Tab-separated table of C-alpha atoms (C1' of nucleotides) in Angstrom:
chain	number	residue	atom	x	y	z
A	259	MET	CA	105.977	88.910	198.237
A	260	LEU	CA	102.592	90.295	197.352
A	261	ASP	CA	103.858	93.735	198.222
A	262	LEU	CA	106.720	93.159	195.816
A	263	LEU	CA	104.294	92.191	193.088
A	264	THR	CA	101.810	94.972	193.649
A	265	ASP	CA	103.172	97.647	191.391
A	266	SER	CA	105.305	95.716	188.952
A	267	LYS	CA	105.556	92.495	187.013
A	268	ARG	CA	108.594	90.555	188.125
A	269	SER	CA	110.509	87.469	187.116
A	270	VAL	CA	111.065	84.600	189.496
A	271	SER	CA	114.779	85.250	189.880
A	272	ASP	CA	114.073	88.884	190.528
A	273	ILE	CA	111.677	87.967	193.298
A	274	ALA	CA	114.001	85.343	194.735
A	275	ALA	CA	116.759	87.945	195.011
A	276	HIS	CA	114.630	89.771	197.598
A	277	PHE	CA	114.407	86.789	199.899
A	278	GLU	CA	116.822	84.479	201.606
A	279	MET	CA	115.206	81.329	200.341
A	280	SER	CA	116.115	79.521	197.164
A	281	ARG	CA	114.580	80.148	193.767
A	282	PRO	CA	112.643	76.861	193.695
A	283	ALA	CA	111.095	77.775	197.008
A	284	VAL	CA	109.919	81.049	195.526
A	285	SER	CA	108.621	79.137	192.536
A	286	GLN	CA	106.517	77.018	194.831
A	287	HIS	CA	105.124	80.041	196.581
A	288	LEU	CA	104.217	81.586	193.269
A	289	ARG	CA	102.488	78.383	192.270
A	290	VAL	CA	100.273	78.491	195.330
A	291	LEU	CA	99.429	82.139	194.819
A	292	LEU	CA	98.752	81.515	191.158
A	293	ASP	CA	96.439	78.611	191.949
A	294	ALA	CA	94.666	80.826	194.453
A	295	GLY	CA	94.048	83.317	191.669
A	296	LEU	CA	96.069	86.041	193.345
A	297	LEU	CA	98.649	86.303	190.574
A	298	THR	CA	98.779	86.508	186.829
A	299	GLU	CA	101.539	84.900	184.814
A	300	GLN	CA	102.945	86.275	181.576
A	301	ARG	CA	105.581	84.491	179.567
A	302	HIS	CA	108.263	86.521	177.843
A	303	GLY	CA	110.731	84.223	176.174
A	304	ARG	CA	112.319	82.188	178.880
A	305	GLU	CA	111.138	84.522	181.611
A	306	ARG	CA	107.829	84.389	183.410
A	307	ARG	CA	106.545	87.570	184.921
A	308	TYR	CA	104.131	87.537	187.789
A	309	GLN	CA	101.915	90.276	189.091
A	310	PHE	CA	99.572	90.580	192.004
A	311	VAL	CA	95.886	90.719	191.138
A	312	PRO	CA	94.035	91.617	194.311
A	313	GLU	CA	90.564	90.962	192.983
A	314	ARG	CA	90.370	87.641	194.755
A	315	LEU	CA	90.931	89.311	198.071
A	316	GLY	CA	87.409	90.535	197.580
A	317	LEU	CA	86.242	87.124	198.710
A	318	VAL	CA	88.008	87.588	202.006
A	319	ARG	CA	86.721	91.108	202.284
A	320	ASP	CA	83.200	89.915	201.653
A	321	TRP	CA	83.546	87.277	204.306
A	322	ILE	CA	84.768	89.834	206.776
A	323	ALA	CA	82.023	92.203	205.756
A	324	GLN	CA	79.456	89.794	207.184
A	325	TYR	CA	80.704	90.724	210.619
A	326	GLU	CA	81.168	94.407	210.117
A	327	ARG	CA	78.196	95.476	212.190
A	328	PHE	CA	80.694	96.340	214.870
A	329	TRP	CA	82.788	98.772	212.957
A	330	ASP	CA	80.367	100.996	211.233
A	331	ASN	CA	77.086	99.517	210.306
A	332	HIS	CA	75.847	102.502	208.427
A	333	LEU	CA	79.011	103.052	206.436
A	334	GLN	CA	78.984	99.385	205.584
A	335	ARG	CA	75.534	99.667	204.077
A	336	LEU	CA	76.504	102.783	202.217
A	337	GLN	CA	79.481	100.961	200.793
A	338	GLU	CA	77.402	98.019	199.644
A	339	HIS	CA	74.863	100.341	198.153
A	340	LEU	CA	77.380	102.443	196.286
A	341	SER	CA	79.416	99.517	195.057
A	342	LYS	CA	76.445	98.271	193.086
A	343	GLY	CA	76.759	101.271	190.863
A	344	GLY	CA	80.483	101.665	191.401
A	345	PRO	CA	83.515	101.038	189.189
A	346	ASN	CA	83.212	97.290	189.539
A	347	GLY	CA	79.667	96.864	188.404
B	123	MET	CA	83.491	77.583	213.647
B	124	LEU	CA	83.396	81.357	213.622
B	125	ASP	CA	80.169	81.171	211.681
B	126	LEU	CA	78.789	78.954	214.401
B	127	LEU	CA	79.769	81.495	217.032
B	128	THR	CA	78.524	84.568	215.238
B	129	ASP	CA	75.010	84.856	216.495
B	130	SER	CA	75.082	82.786	219.630
B	131	LYS	CA	77.180	81.949	222.620
B	132	ARG	CA	77.974	78.263	222.645
B	133	SER	CA	79.567	75.734	224.943
B	134	VAL	CA	82.550	73.679	223.890
B	135	SER	CA	80.617	70.434	223.712
B	136	ASP	CA	77.957	72.129	221.677
B	137	ILE	CA	80.554	73.297	219.183
B	138	ALA	CA	82.329	69.955	219.090
B	139	ALA	CA	79.081	68.259	218.178
B	140	HIS	CA	79.138	70.139	214.888
B	141	PHE	CA	82.531	68.775	213.859
B	142	GLU	CA	84.088	65.393	213.421
B	143	MET	CA	87.053	66.111	215.615
B	144	SER	CA	87.261	65.465	219.324
B	145	ARG	CA	86.267	67.910	222.012
B	146	PRO	CA	89.832	68.608	223.158
B	147	ALA	CA	90.731	69.483	219.585
B	148	VAL	CA	87.910	71.998	219.551
B	149	SER	CA	89.148	73.297	222.871
B	150	GLN	CA	92.536	73.935	221.324
B	151	HIS	CA	91.018	75.760	218.407
B	152	LEU	CA	89.028	77.931	220.779
B	153	ARG	CA	92.193	78.679	222.712
B	154	VAL	CA	93.925	79.947	219.585
B	155	LEU	CA	90.961	82.069	218.595
B	156	LEU	CA	90.655	83.393	222.127
B	157	ASP	CA	94.341	84.320	222.216
B	158	ALA	CA	93.919	86.015	218.864
B	159	GLY	CA	91.205	88.142	220.406
B	160	LEU	CA	88.529	86.796	218.107
B	161	LEU	CA	86.412	85.263	220.859
B	162	THR	CA	85.052	86.158	224.244
B	163	GLU	CA	84.686	83.613	227.022
B	164	GLN	CA	81.939	83.601	229.628
B	165	ARG	CA	81.802	81.080	232.448
B	166	HIS	CA	78.461	79.758	233.566
B	167	GLY	CA	78.985	77.150	236.225
B	168	ARG	CA	80.954	74.383	234.648
B	169	GLU	CA	80.170	75.539	231.154
B	170	ARG	CA	82.170	78.056	229.179
B	171	ARG	CA	80.390	79.928	226.459
B	172	TYR	CA	82.269	81.400	223.589
B	173	GLN	CA	81.207	84.036	221.136
B	174	PHE	CA	82.787	85.539	218.063
B	175	VAL	CA	83.948	89.130	218.397
B	176	PRO	CA	84.911	90.300	214.921
B	177	GLU	CA	86.618	93.530	215.950
B	178	ARG	CA	90.044	92.071	215.410
B	179	LEU	CA	89.256	91.248	211.824
B	180	GLY	CA	89.763	94.937	211.270
B	181	LEU	CA	93.480	94.253	211.072
B	182	VAL	CA	92.940	91.925	208.153
B	183	ARG	CA	90.564	94.333	206.567
B	184	ASP	CA	93.132	97.099	206.857
B	185	TRP	CA	95.750	94.936	205.216
B	186	ILE	CA	93.422	94.166	202.359
B	187	ALA	CA	92.497	97.797	202.124
B	188	GLN	CA	96.014	98.593	200.949
B	189	TYR	CA	95.156	96.892	197.712
B	190	GLU	CA	91.665	98.184	197.350
B	191	ARG	CA	92.402	100.673	194.595
B	192	PHE	CA	90.698	98.135	192.403
B	193	TRP	CA	87.442	98.127	194.238
B	194	ASP	CA	86.672	101.653	195.192
B	195	ASN	CA	89.493	103.983	195.942
B	196	HIS	CA	87.434	106.960	196.899
B	197	LEU	CA	85.040	105.166	199.179
B	198	GLN	CA	88.016	103.535	200.832
B	199	ARG	CA	89.490	106.900	201.731
B	200	LEU	CA	86.176	108.106	202.991
B	201	GLN	CA	85.923	105.056	205.157
B	202	GLU	CA	89.390	105.558	206.627
B	203	HIS	CA	88.656	109.183	207.249
B	204	LEU	CA	85.359	108.540	208.963
B	205	SER	CA	86.658	105.670	211.042
B	206	LYS	CA	89.080	108.000	212.798
B	207	GLY	CA	86.150	109.725	214.417
B	208	GLY	CA	83.964	106.633	214.314
B	209	PRO	CA	82.667	104.233	216.965
B	210	ASN	CA	86.054	102.615	217.460
B	211	GLY	CA	88.131	105.663	218.191
C	111	DT	C1'	125.085	73.229	167.742
C	112	DT	C1'	126.904	73.968	171.953
C	113	DG	C1'	126.819	76.249	176.280
C	114	DA	C1'	124.542	79.566	179.490
C	115	DC	C1'	120.401	81.075	181.593
C	116	DA	C1'	115.360	81.055	183.339
C	117	DG	C1'	112.417	78.336	185.674
C	118	DG	C1'	109.318	74.286	186.752
C	119	DT	C1'	109.215	69.679	189.213
C	120	DA	C1'	110.642	65.521	192.153
C	121	DA	C1'	112.495	63.640	196.232
C	122	DG	C1'	113.726	64.059	200.763
C	123	DC	C1'	114.096	66.029	205.335
C	124	DG	C1'	113.394	68.720	209.726
C	125	DA	C1'	110.036	71.492	211.977
C	126	DA	C1'	105.554	72.836	212.814
C	127	DT	C1'	100.764	71.582	212.946
C	128	DA	C1'	96.520	69.243	214.141
C	129	DC	C1'	94.870	65.831	215.958
C	130	DT	C1'	94.244	61.764	219.502
C	131	DT	C1'	93.983	59.527	224.221
C	132	DA	C1'	94.630	59.936	229.054
C	133	DC	C1'	94.143	62.527	232.879
C	134	DG	C1'	93.042	66.114	236.483
C	135	DC	C1'	90.125	69.717	238.284
C	136	DA	C1'	85.812	72.134	239.161
C	137	DT	C1'	80.892	72.116	239.216
C	138	DA	C1'	76.468	69.810	239.256
C	139	DT	C1'	73.445	65.984	240.597
C	140	DT	C1'	71.845	62.231	243.494
D	230	DA	C1'	79.719	61.558	249.937
D	231	DA	C1'	79.693	59.556	245.579
D	232	DT	C1'	79.079	59.957	240.821
D	233	DA	C1'	78.532	62.305	236.500
D	234	DT	C1'	79.376	66.192	233.525
D	235	DG	C1'	82.018	70.005	231.268
D	236	DC	C1'	86.275	71.433	230.329
D	237	DG	C1'	91.333	72.365	230.064
D	238	DT	C1'	95.987	70.411	229.632
D	239	DA	C1'	99.845	67.000	228.857
D	240	DA	C1'	101.920	63.738	226.045
D	241	DG	C1'	102.353	61.316	221.990
D	242	DT	C1'	101.765	60.704	216.974
D	243	DA	C1'	100.525	61.164	212.063
D	244	DT	C1'	100.254	64.580	208.784
D	245	DT	C1'	101.378	68.756	206.608
D	246	DC	C1'	104.572	72.578	205.531
D	247	DG	C1'	108.433	74.858	203.863
D	248	DC	C1'	112.483	74.383	202.539
D	249	DT	C1'	116.775	72.314	200.078
D	250	DT	C1'	119.309	69.809	196.430
D	251	DA	C1'	119.188	67.548	192.117
D	252	DC	C1'	117.484	67.315	187.775
D	253	DC	C1'	114.881	68.315	183.516
D	254	DT	C1'	112.881	71.260	179.829
D	255	DG	C1'	112.720	75.296	177.053
D	256	DT	C1'	114.867	79.677	175.345
D	257	DC	C1'	118.688	82.751	174.152
D	258	DA	C1'	123.512	83.717	172.701
D	259	DA	C1'	127.845	82.417	170.582
DNA sequence: TTGACAGGTAAGCGAATACTTACGCATATT
DNA sequence: AATATGCGTAAGTATTCGCTTACCTGTCAA
């Protein structure tokens, strides 16, 4: 579902058409994702268009980053260092 | 629980003491984490000491990385490139 | 203004989950 | 040998999850 919402805004019915579950079920999923801050909602007339906003995944990434000594300690530090002056402030 | 197991090996009873749930419940959690490859188990006599091994979190990180255009696209690519010749093969 | 369409919400239900207690086995202590 | 300790597992249960159907509101078209 997030994949579906990565590149495009989509209406609920549109999303539901890609899955086997009912539209209300999709609505409930969207609600959870919206509450989690992973989606934005835009109202256009009677439609609501949702889009994935991955910023919040940064929290998960940060949590994981605590344990990244294993993967590449040095690169990790470089990343942290650069990101302070990077595109995200 | 993972936080608890990050810097130190711990016995089951030790871990259980930090939570309100029963020791068997903790045991079941540890089993899941062990099966997921997130923990190592070492037997010392009748004790079993568990420790967090974050390598597997790389899978989650990779999934997140798909959406990382927001954070730092270029550094991301560098990281992927380097990790192919990095400490993890 | 009436009917069709988009979508959120409530109620209910089966399945999965997360726990509990009870128990058995291995190791340590006396 | 007898007892205590550490732990895993089995069985049972309350709770949570994920869905469905039914229904309601708000918007668009005729």
